């Protein structure tokens, strides 16, 4: 067994999604990769299409459970002390094949050894990979630092996994942590208290929404709830930004009625105004309406009739404020 120490870290990684030539959909997955001695461990695995267990779109309970597994606070799920370090990005079913390793304590240290690929009970060894000995204190600190994403966090509740994954990715690009779940009421109260907002997909019915709200109330969580907007990624990002915005407002109000938007400005600022809508085939459409400097007061901005056909919303942005309003008929 090696006595030399390796450094352990975690870093954001991505498995890009897309449409394959035969029409199947390849799921986009964001995850945390293992960094050993400054290099991604995944780069040592001959371009396998796999992700680590620490995927960003997991529900809160699952993510925490997997962190605790890597901390050796739970029993190993596989024989001989083996744990999954990479799995299928589509379903994470072990039958699709997984990369496993024996992860164990040796005194104060943590050792990863005997890496293997397995799609059944018999591992196929990676003889040139590992073993790695990590200082226990540094290993634990790195995992705990990622147990709950820092900063503002949003829980996305719904069943449209592909759409919610795109929404989560968009939120992360502006510094808002996002996780996806279909079972928020089963999460631990401490985890629920870590969320600043909850966004419901349109597939979530009234009873499910009530159960989620009750779970957050019982946990004493102060999250705000976002619901009922059209499934348009930039529109939902704006709705969530508005819900989380606690800075001084430059815009006091936004309404969209008939052929005009009424915008109340309380301090001089540059304002951008966009319309988002679903066309008759349910496809999202975005239309720029206005971009310019406005003085304090109420401003009436004409709305192009083509930009607000069907179910439509307007979004007003300044450098510090986002407001969203549905177009009333």
Tab-separated table of C-alpha atoms in Angstrom:
chain	number	residue	atom	x	y	z
A	1	UNK	CA	0.000	0.000	0.000
A	2	UNK	CA	1.351	3.432	-0.938
A	3	UNK	CA	2.594	5.687	1.850
A	4	UNK	CA	2.800	8.814	-0.331
A	5	UNK	CA	-0.010	11.342	-0.060
A	6	UNK	CA	-2.140	12.596	-2.944
A	7	UNK	CA	-4.216	15.763	-2.828
A	8	UNK	CA	-7.991	15.470	-3.082
A	9	UNK	CA	-10.374	18.036	-4.518
A	10	UNK	CA	-13.670	18.558	-6.309
A	11	UNK	CA	-14.352	20.706	-9.360
A	12	UNK	CA	-17.403	21.380	-11.577
A	13	UNK	CA	-17.605	19.203	-14.686
A	14	UNK	CA	-20.188	18.670	-17.412
A	15	UNK	CA	-21.494	15.923	-19.632
A	16	UNK	CA	-22.990	17.822	-22.582
A	17	UNK	CA	-26.498	16.967	-23.721
A	18	UNK	CA	-27.932	17.029	-27.221
A	19	UNK	CA	-29.881	15.174	-29.884
A	20	UNK	CA	-28.169	12.111	-31.348
A	21	UNK	CA	-28.247	11.318	-35.112
A	22	UNK	CA	-30.943	8.653	-34.711
A	23	UNK	CA	-33.183	11.071	-32.767
A	24	UNK	CA	-32.544	9.938	-29.194
A	25	UNK	CA	-31.873	12.575	-26.571
A	26	UNK	CA	-28.563	12.713	-24.709
A	27	UNK	CA	-29.127	14.136	-21.222
A	28	UNK	CA	-27.096	17.122	-20.028
A	29	UNK	CA	-25.541	16.501	-16.604
A	30	UNK	CA	-23.525	18.837	-14.395
A	31	UNK	CA	-21.525	17.178	-11.635
A	32	UNK	CA	-18.508	17.500	-9.363
A	33	UNK	CA	-15.491	15.561	-10.596
A	34	UNK	CA	-12.765	14.201	-8.323
A	35	UNK	CA	-9.453	16.054	-8.636
A	36	UNK	CA	-6.426	13.956	-7.621
A	37	UNK	CA	-3.054	15.694	-7.507
A	38	UNK	CA	-4.509	18.550	-9.525
A	39	UNK	CA	-5.890	16.378	-12.376
A	40	UNK	CA	-9.481	15.189	-13.025
A	41	UNK	CA	-9.723	11.512	-12.170
A	42	UNK	CA	-12.175	11.025	-15.054
A	43	UNK	CA	-9.417	11.894	-17.558
A	44	UNK	CA	-7.664	8.643	-16.539
A	45	UNK	CA	-10.581	6.465	-17.635
A	46	UNK	CA	-10.162	6.252	-21.425
A	47	UNK	CA	-12.992	8.626	-22.356
A	48	UNK	CA	-15.739	6.692	-20.578
A	49	UNK	CA	-19.164	8.358	-20.786
A	50	UNK	CA	-19.759	8.462	-17.021
A	51	UNK	CA	-20.312	11.000	-14.242
A	52	UNK	CA	-19.460	11.029	-10.544
A	53	UNK	CA	-22.158	10.347	-7.914
A	54	UNK	CA	-22.161	14.069	-7.038
A	55	UNK	CA	-24.473	15.280	-9.793
A	56	UNK	CA	-25.827	18.804	-9.466
A	57	UNK	CA	-29.413	17.872	-10.361
A	58	UNK	CA	-29.927	15.445	-7.488
A	59	UNK	CA	-32.506	16.113	-4.831
A	60	UNK	CA	-31.123	17.443	-1.543
A	61	UNK	CA	-31.391	14.170	0.378
A	62	UNK	CA	-29.679	12.087	-2.305
A	63	UNK	CA	-26.775	14.523	-2.726
A	64	UNK	CA	-26.116	14.651	1.022
A	65	UNK	CA	-26.365	10.865	1.295
A	66	UNK	CA	-23.738	10.419	-1.412
A	67	UNK	CA	-21.386	12.885	0.243
A	68	UNK	CA	-21.755	10.986	3.506
A	69	UNK	CA	-21.061	7.732	1.683
A	70	UNK	CA	-17.749	9.099	0.407
A	71	UNK	CA	-17.030	10.195	3.985
A	72	UNK	CA	-17.510	6.515	4.984
A	73	UNK	CA	-20.431	7.391	7.252
A	74	UNK	CA	-22.677	4.816	5.535
A	75	UNK	CA	-22.147	1.162	4.672
A	76	UNK	CA	-20.656	0.426	1.211
A	77	UNK	CA	-23.410	-0.570	-1.252
A	78	UNK	CA	-21.283	-3.204	-3.029
A	79	UNK	CA	-19.402	-6.302	-1.813
A	80	UNK	CA	-15.797	-6.109	-0.577
A	81	UNK	CA	-16.212	-2.524	0.587
A	82	UNK	CA	-16.654	-1.176	-2.949
A	83	UNK	CA	-18.308	2.151	-3.714
A	84	UNK	CA	-19.334	3.701	-7.029
A	85	UNK	CA	-17.077	6.553	-8.135
A	86	UNK	CA	-18.512	6.955	-11.672
A	87	UNK	CA	-21.773	5.753	-13.208
A	88	UNK	CA	-24.116	6.026	-16.192
A	89	UNK	CA	-25.123	9.666	-16.847
A	90	UNK	CA	-28.547	8.678	-18.177
A	91	UNK	CA	-29.909	6.440	-15.421
A	92	UNK	CA	-27.049	5.668	-12.980
A	93	UNK	CA	-28.138	2.010	-13.069
A	94	UNK	CA	-25.219	-0.258	-12.030
A	95	UNK	CA	-26.283	-2.704	-14.745
A	96	UNK	CA	-25.140	-0.129	-17.342
A	97	UNK	CA	-21.636	-0.379	-15.906
A	98	UNK	CA	-19.912	1.574	-13.148
A	99	UNK	CA	-16.399	2.436	-12.042
A	100	UNK	CA	-15.909	1.262	-8.470
A	101	UNK	CA	-13.146	1.404	-5.897
A	102	UNK	CA	-12.504	0.205	-2.386
A	103	UNK	CA	-12.612	3.284	-0.153
A	104	UNK	CA	-11.403	2.734	3.389
A	105	UNK	CA	-9.782	4.382	6.380
A	106	UNK	CA	-6.223	3.649	7.411
A	107	UNK	CA	-5.656	5.456	10.673
A	108	UNK	CA	-6.397	9.141	10.066
A	109	UNK	CA	-6.062	8.713	6.279
A	110	UNK	CA	-8.534	7.724	3.554
A	111	UNK	CA	-7.380	5.362	0.809
A	112	UNK	CA	-8.938	4.744	-2.623
A	113	UNK	CA	-7.663	1.489	-4.129
A	114	UNK	CA	-8.490	-1.413	-6.458
A	115	UNK	CA	-10.309	0.616	-9.123
A	116	UNK	CA	-12.408	-1.499	-11.474
A	117	UNK	CA	-15.085	-1.422	-14.143
A	118	UNK	CA	-18.039	-3.664	-13.417
A	119	UNK	CA	-21.451	-4.317	-14.926
A	120	UNK	CA	-22.172	-7.288	-12.668
A	121	UNK	CA	-20.622	-8.928	-9.651
A	122	UNK	CA	-17.116	-9.401	-11.120
A	123	UNK	CA	-14.922	-6.282	-11.271
A	124	UNK	CA	-12.533	-5.806	-14.223
A	125	UNK	CA	-9.474	-4.165	-12.682
A	126	UNK	CA	-7.773	-0.907	-13.683
A	127	UNK	CA	-4.209	-1.924	-12.734
A	128	UNK	CA	-2.634	1.454	-13.518
A	129	UNK	CA	-5.089	3.564	-11.484
A	130	UNK	CA	-4.291	4.272	-7.831
A	131	UNK	CA	-4.012	3.520	-5.026
A	132	UNK	CA	-4.389	7.041	-3.616
A	133	UNK	CA	-3.821	7.992	0.001
A	134	UNK	CA	-5.499	11.229	1.135
A	135	UNK	CA	-4.989	13.091	4.382
A	136	UNK	CA	-8.252	12.500	6.222
A	137	UNK	CA	-8.696	16.077	7.410
A	138	UNK	CA	-8.222	17.597	3.945
A	139	UNK	CA	-10.410	14.923	2.303
A	140	UNK	CA	-13.265	15.500	4.750
A	141	UNK	CA	-13.039	19.288	4.555
A	142	UNK	CA	-13.248	19.235	0.758
A	143	UNK	CA	-16.338	17.011	0.704
A	144	UNK	CA	-18.103	18.963	3.445
A	145	UNK	CA	-17.392	22.221	1.639
A	146	UNK	CA	-19.492	20.908	-1.251
A	147	UNK	CA	-22.229	19.201	0.778
A	148	UNK	CA	-24.452	22.250	0.331
A	149	UNK	CA	-23.718	24.631	-2.555
A	150	UNK	CA	-22.773	28.104	-1.320
A	151	UNK	CA	-24.762	31.244	-1.994
A	152	UNK	CA	-28.386	31.454	-3.056
A	153	UNK	CA	-30.036	28.085	-3.632
A	154	UNK	CA	-33.208	27.102	-5.442
A	155	UNK	CA	-35.037	23.775	-5.338
A	156	UNK	CA	-36.715	22.887	-8.649
A	157	UNK	CA	-39.708	20.586	-8.200
A	158	UNK	CA	-41.157	18.790	-11.207
A	159	UNK	CA	-41.082	15.816	-13.549
A	160	UNK	CA	-39.725	17.291	-16.795
A	161	UNK	CA	-36.124	16.332	-16.062
A	162	UNK	CA	-34.625	17.578	-19.343
A	163	UNK	CA	-36.253	21.016	-19.062
A	164	UNK	CA	-35.418	21.374	-15.366
A	165	UNK	CA	-31.795	20.426	-16.096
A	166	UNK	CA	-31.603	23.295	-18.618
A	167	UNK	CA	-33.151	25.670	-16.088
A	168	UNK	CA	-30.724	24.537	-13.380
A	169	UNK	CA	-27.770	25.051	-15.740
A	170	UNK	CA	-28.981	28.561	-16.609
A	171	UNK	CA	-29.341	29.470	-12.927
A	172	UNK	CA	-25.851	28.230	-12.130
A	173	UNK	CA	-24.346	30.490	-14.795
A	174	UNK	CA	-25.552	33.520	-12.785
A	175	UNK	CA	-24.384	32.161	-9.448
A	176	UNK	CA	-27.615	30.599	-8.179
A	177	UNK	CA	-27.281	27.002	-6.983
A	178	UNK	CA	-30.068	24.714	-8.194
A	179	UNK	CA	-31.093	21.137	-7.446
A	180	UNK	CA	-33.963	19.084	-8.846
A	181	UNK	CA	-36.298	16.774	-6.931
A	182	UNK	CA	-39.661	15.039	-7.121
A	183	UNK	CA	-39.736	14.266	-3.403
A	184	UNK	CA	-39.043	17.423	-1.390
A	185	UNK	CA	-41.294	16.476	1.568
A	186	UNK	CA	-38.974	13.563	2.451
A	187	UNK	CA	-35.889	15.798	2.744
A	188	UNK	CA	-34.420	16.543	6.167
A	189	UNK	CA	-35.486	19.847	7.730
A	190	UNK	CA	-31.884	21.082	7.849
A	191	UNK	CA	-31.600	20.639	4.090
A	192	UNK	CA	-34.873	22.439	3.377
A	193	UNK	CA	-33.721	25.394	5.445
A	194	UNK	CA	-30.779	25.758	3.052
A	195	UNK	CA	-33.007	26.824	0.138
A	196	UNK	CA	-33.938	30.428	-0.592
A	197	UNK	CA	-36.626	29.628	-3.164
A	198	UNK	CA	-38.696	26.757	-4.551
A	199	UNK	CA	-39.839	26.734	-8.178
A	200	UNK	CA	-42.700	24.429	-9.194
A	201	UNK	CA	-43.002	22.978	-12.675
A	202	UNK	CA	-46.414	23.000	-14.292
A	203	UNK	CA	-46.646	19.225	-13.954
A	204	UNK	CA	-46.784	19.578	-10.144
A	205	UNK	CA	-50.410	19.502	-9.001
A	206	UNK	CA	-52.050	21.448	-6.144
A	207	UNK	CA	-51.788	18.591	-3.624
A	208	UNK	CA	-48.068	18.089	-4.299
A	209	UNK	CA	-47.430	21.822	-4.034
A	210	UNK	CA	-49.281	21.939	-0.733
A	211	UNK	CA	-47.196	19.028	0.594
A	212	UNK	CA	-43.966	20.826	-0.339
A	213	UNK	CA	-45.154	24.066	1.274
A	214	UNK	CA	-46.140	22.165	4.422
A	215	UNK	CA	-42.699	20.489	4.589
A	216	UNK	CA	-40.932	23.850	4.335
A	217	UNK	CA	-43.246	25.380	6.939
A	218	UNK	CA	-42.655	22.473	9.351
A	219	UNK	CA	-38.885	22.916	8.860
A	220	UNK	CA	-39.122	26.629	9.650
A	221	UNK	CA	-37.674	27.382	6.214
A	222	UNK	CA	-38.162	30.863	4.808
A	223	UNK	CA	-38.065	29.997	1.111
A	224	UNK	CA	-40.200	31.909	-1.366
A	225	UNK	CA	-42.305	29.930	-3.861
A	226	UNK	CA	-42.385	30.503	-7.615
A	227	UNK	CA	-45.138	28.910	-9.697
A	228	UNK	CA	-47.378	29.138	-12.735
A	229	UNK	CA	-45.028	30.790	-15.241
A	230	UNK	CA	-44.740	29.340	-18.745
A	231	UNK	CA	-41.968	26.736	-19.271
A	232	UNK	CA	-39.507	29.183	-20.841
A	233	UNK	CA	-35.998	29.033	-19.349
A	234	UNK	CA	-35.066	32.770	-19.451
A	235	UNK	CA	-38.519	33.704	-18.153
A	236	UNK	CA	-38.248	31.349	-15.168
A	237	UNK	CA	-34.707	32.566	-14.462
A	238	UNK	CA	-36.109	36.109	-14.313
A	239	UNK	CA	-38.980	35.028	-12.026
A	240	UNK	CA	-36.509	33.371	-9.653
A	241	UNK	CA	-34.168	36.382	-9.743
A	242	UNK	CA	-37.114	38.615	-8.845
A	243	UNK	CA	-38.087	36.346	-5.955
A	244	UNK	CA	-34.534	36.397	-4.579
A	245	UNK	CA	-33.850	40.104	-5.101
A	246	UNK	CA	-33.531	41.964	-1.798
A	247	UNK	CA	-31.486	44.948	-3.020
A	248	UNK	CA	-32.914	48.500	-3.249
A	249	UNK	CA	-35.339	48.678	-6.151
A	250	UNK	CA	-34.966	51.037	-9.108
A	251	UNK	CA	-38.245	49.756	-10.508
A	252	UNK	CA	-41.341	49.951	-8.324
A	253	UNK	CA	-43.793	48.157	-10.556
A	254	UNK	CA	-44.508	46.543	-13.922
A	255	UNK	CA	-47.844	45.807	-15.553
A	256	UNK	CA	-48.683	44.710	-19.072
A	257	UNK	CA	-52.205	45.464	-20.215
A	258	UNK	CA	-53.429	45.202	-23.765
A	259	UNK	CA	-51.052	47.032	-26.081
A	260	UNK	CA	-48.727	48.650	-23.542
A	261	UNK	CA	-46.498	48.012	-20.551
A	262	UNK	CA	-46.636	50.386	-17.589
A	263	UNK	CA	-43.286	50.728	-15.850
A	264	UNK	CA	-42.818	52.656	-12.593
A	265	UNK	CA	-39.263	53.934	-12.199
A	266	UNK	CA	-38.069	55.304	-8.846
A	267	UNK	CA	-34.444	56.179	-9.747
A	268	UNK	CA	-32.785	57.054	-13.084
A	269	UNK	CA	-31.594	53.869	-14.767
A	270	UNK	CA	-31.160	52.001	-18.029
A	271	UNK	CA	-34.003	49.530	-18.560
A	272	UNK	CA	-34.256	46.590	-20.911
A	273	UNK	CA	-37.718	45.190	-21.690
A	274	UNK	CA	-38.318	41.785	-23.292
A	275	UNK	CA	-41.416	39.778	-24.154
A	276	UNK	CA	-41.480	35.997	-23.739
A	277	UNK	CA	-44.284	33.882	-25.137
A	278	UNK	CA	-45.273	30.410	-26.246
A	279	UNK	CA	-46.355	30.151	-29.885
A	280	UNK	CA	-49.317	28.038	-31.006
A	281	UNK	CA	-47.069	24.954	-31.113
A	282	UNK	CA	-45.838	25.533	-27.569
A	283	UNK	CA	-42.395	26.762	-28.647
A	284	UNK	CA	-40.751	29.606	-26.687
A	285	UNK	CA	-40.266	32.955	-28.415
A	286	UNK	CA	-38.417	36.057	-27.178
A	287	UNK	CA	-38.886	39.610	-28.523
A	288	UNK	CA	-36.905	42.735	-27.528
A	289	UNK	CA	-39.249	45.654	-26.786
A	290	UNK	CA	-37.176	48.496	-25.338
A	291	UNK	CA	-33.645	49.306	-24.178
A	292	UNK	CA	-32.880	52.800	-22.956
A	293	UNK	CA	-32.476	55.325	-20.138
A	294	UNK	CA	-35.559	56.233	-18.113
A	295	UNK	CA	-36.122	58.957	-15.545
A	296	UNK	CA	-38.269	58.501	-12.405
A	297	UNK	CA	-41.989	58.313	-13.096
A	298	UNK	CA	-44.534	56.096	-14.855
A	299	UNK	CA	-43.629	55.156	-18.409
A	300	UNK	CA	-45.914	53.635	-21.038
A	301	UNK	CA	-44.101	51.406	-23.502
A	302	UNK	CA	-45.982	50.119	-26.572
A	303	UNK	CA	-46.117	46.355	-27.042
A	304	UNK	CA	-45.839	44.903	-30.530
A	305	UNK	CA	-48.923	42.748	-31.042
A	306	UNK	CA	-46.801	40.007	-32.622
A	307	UNK	CA	-44.638	39.817	-29.480
A	308	UNK	CA	-47.512	39.091	-27.115
A	309	UNK	CA	-49.647	36.591	-29.010
A	310	UNK	CA	-50.934	33.721	-26.912
A	311	UNK	CA	-49.553	33.272	-23.395
A	312	UNK	CA	-47.032	36.087	-22.986
A	313	UNK	CA	-44.980	37.815	-20.295
A	314	UNK	CA	-42.814	40.927	-20.148
A	315	UNK	CA	-39.525	41.146	-18.240
A	316	UNK	CA	-37.934	44.443	-17.207
A	317	UNK	CA	-34.280	44.537	-16.155
A	318	UNK	CA	-31.916	47.100	-14.693
A	319	UNK	CA	-28.426	46.470	-13.306
A	320	UNK	CA	-29.955	45.552	-9.912
A	321	UNK	CA	-33.635	44.805	-10.472
A	322	UNK	CA	-35.716	42.247	-12.385
A	323	UNK	CA	-39.519	42.412	-12.649
A	324	UNK	CA	-41.821	40.001	-14.475
A	325	UNK	CA	-45.490	40.504	-15.375
A	326	UNK	CA	-47.972	38.450	-17.409
A	327	UNK	CA	-49.679	40.175	-20.278
A	328	UNK	CA	-53.295	40.724	-19.260
A	329	UNK	CA	-55.928	40.538	-21.995
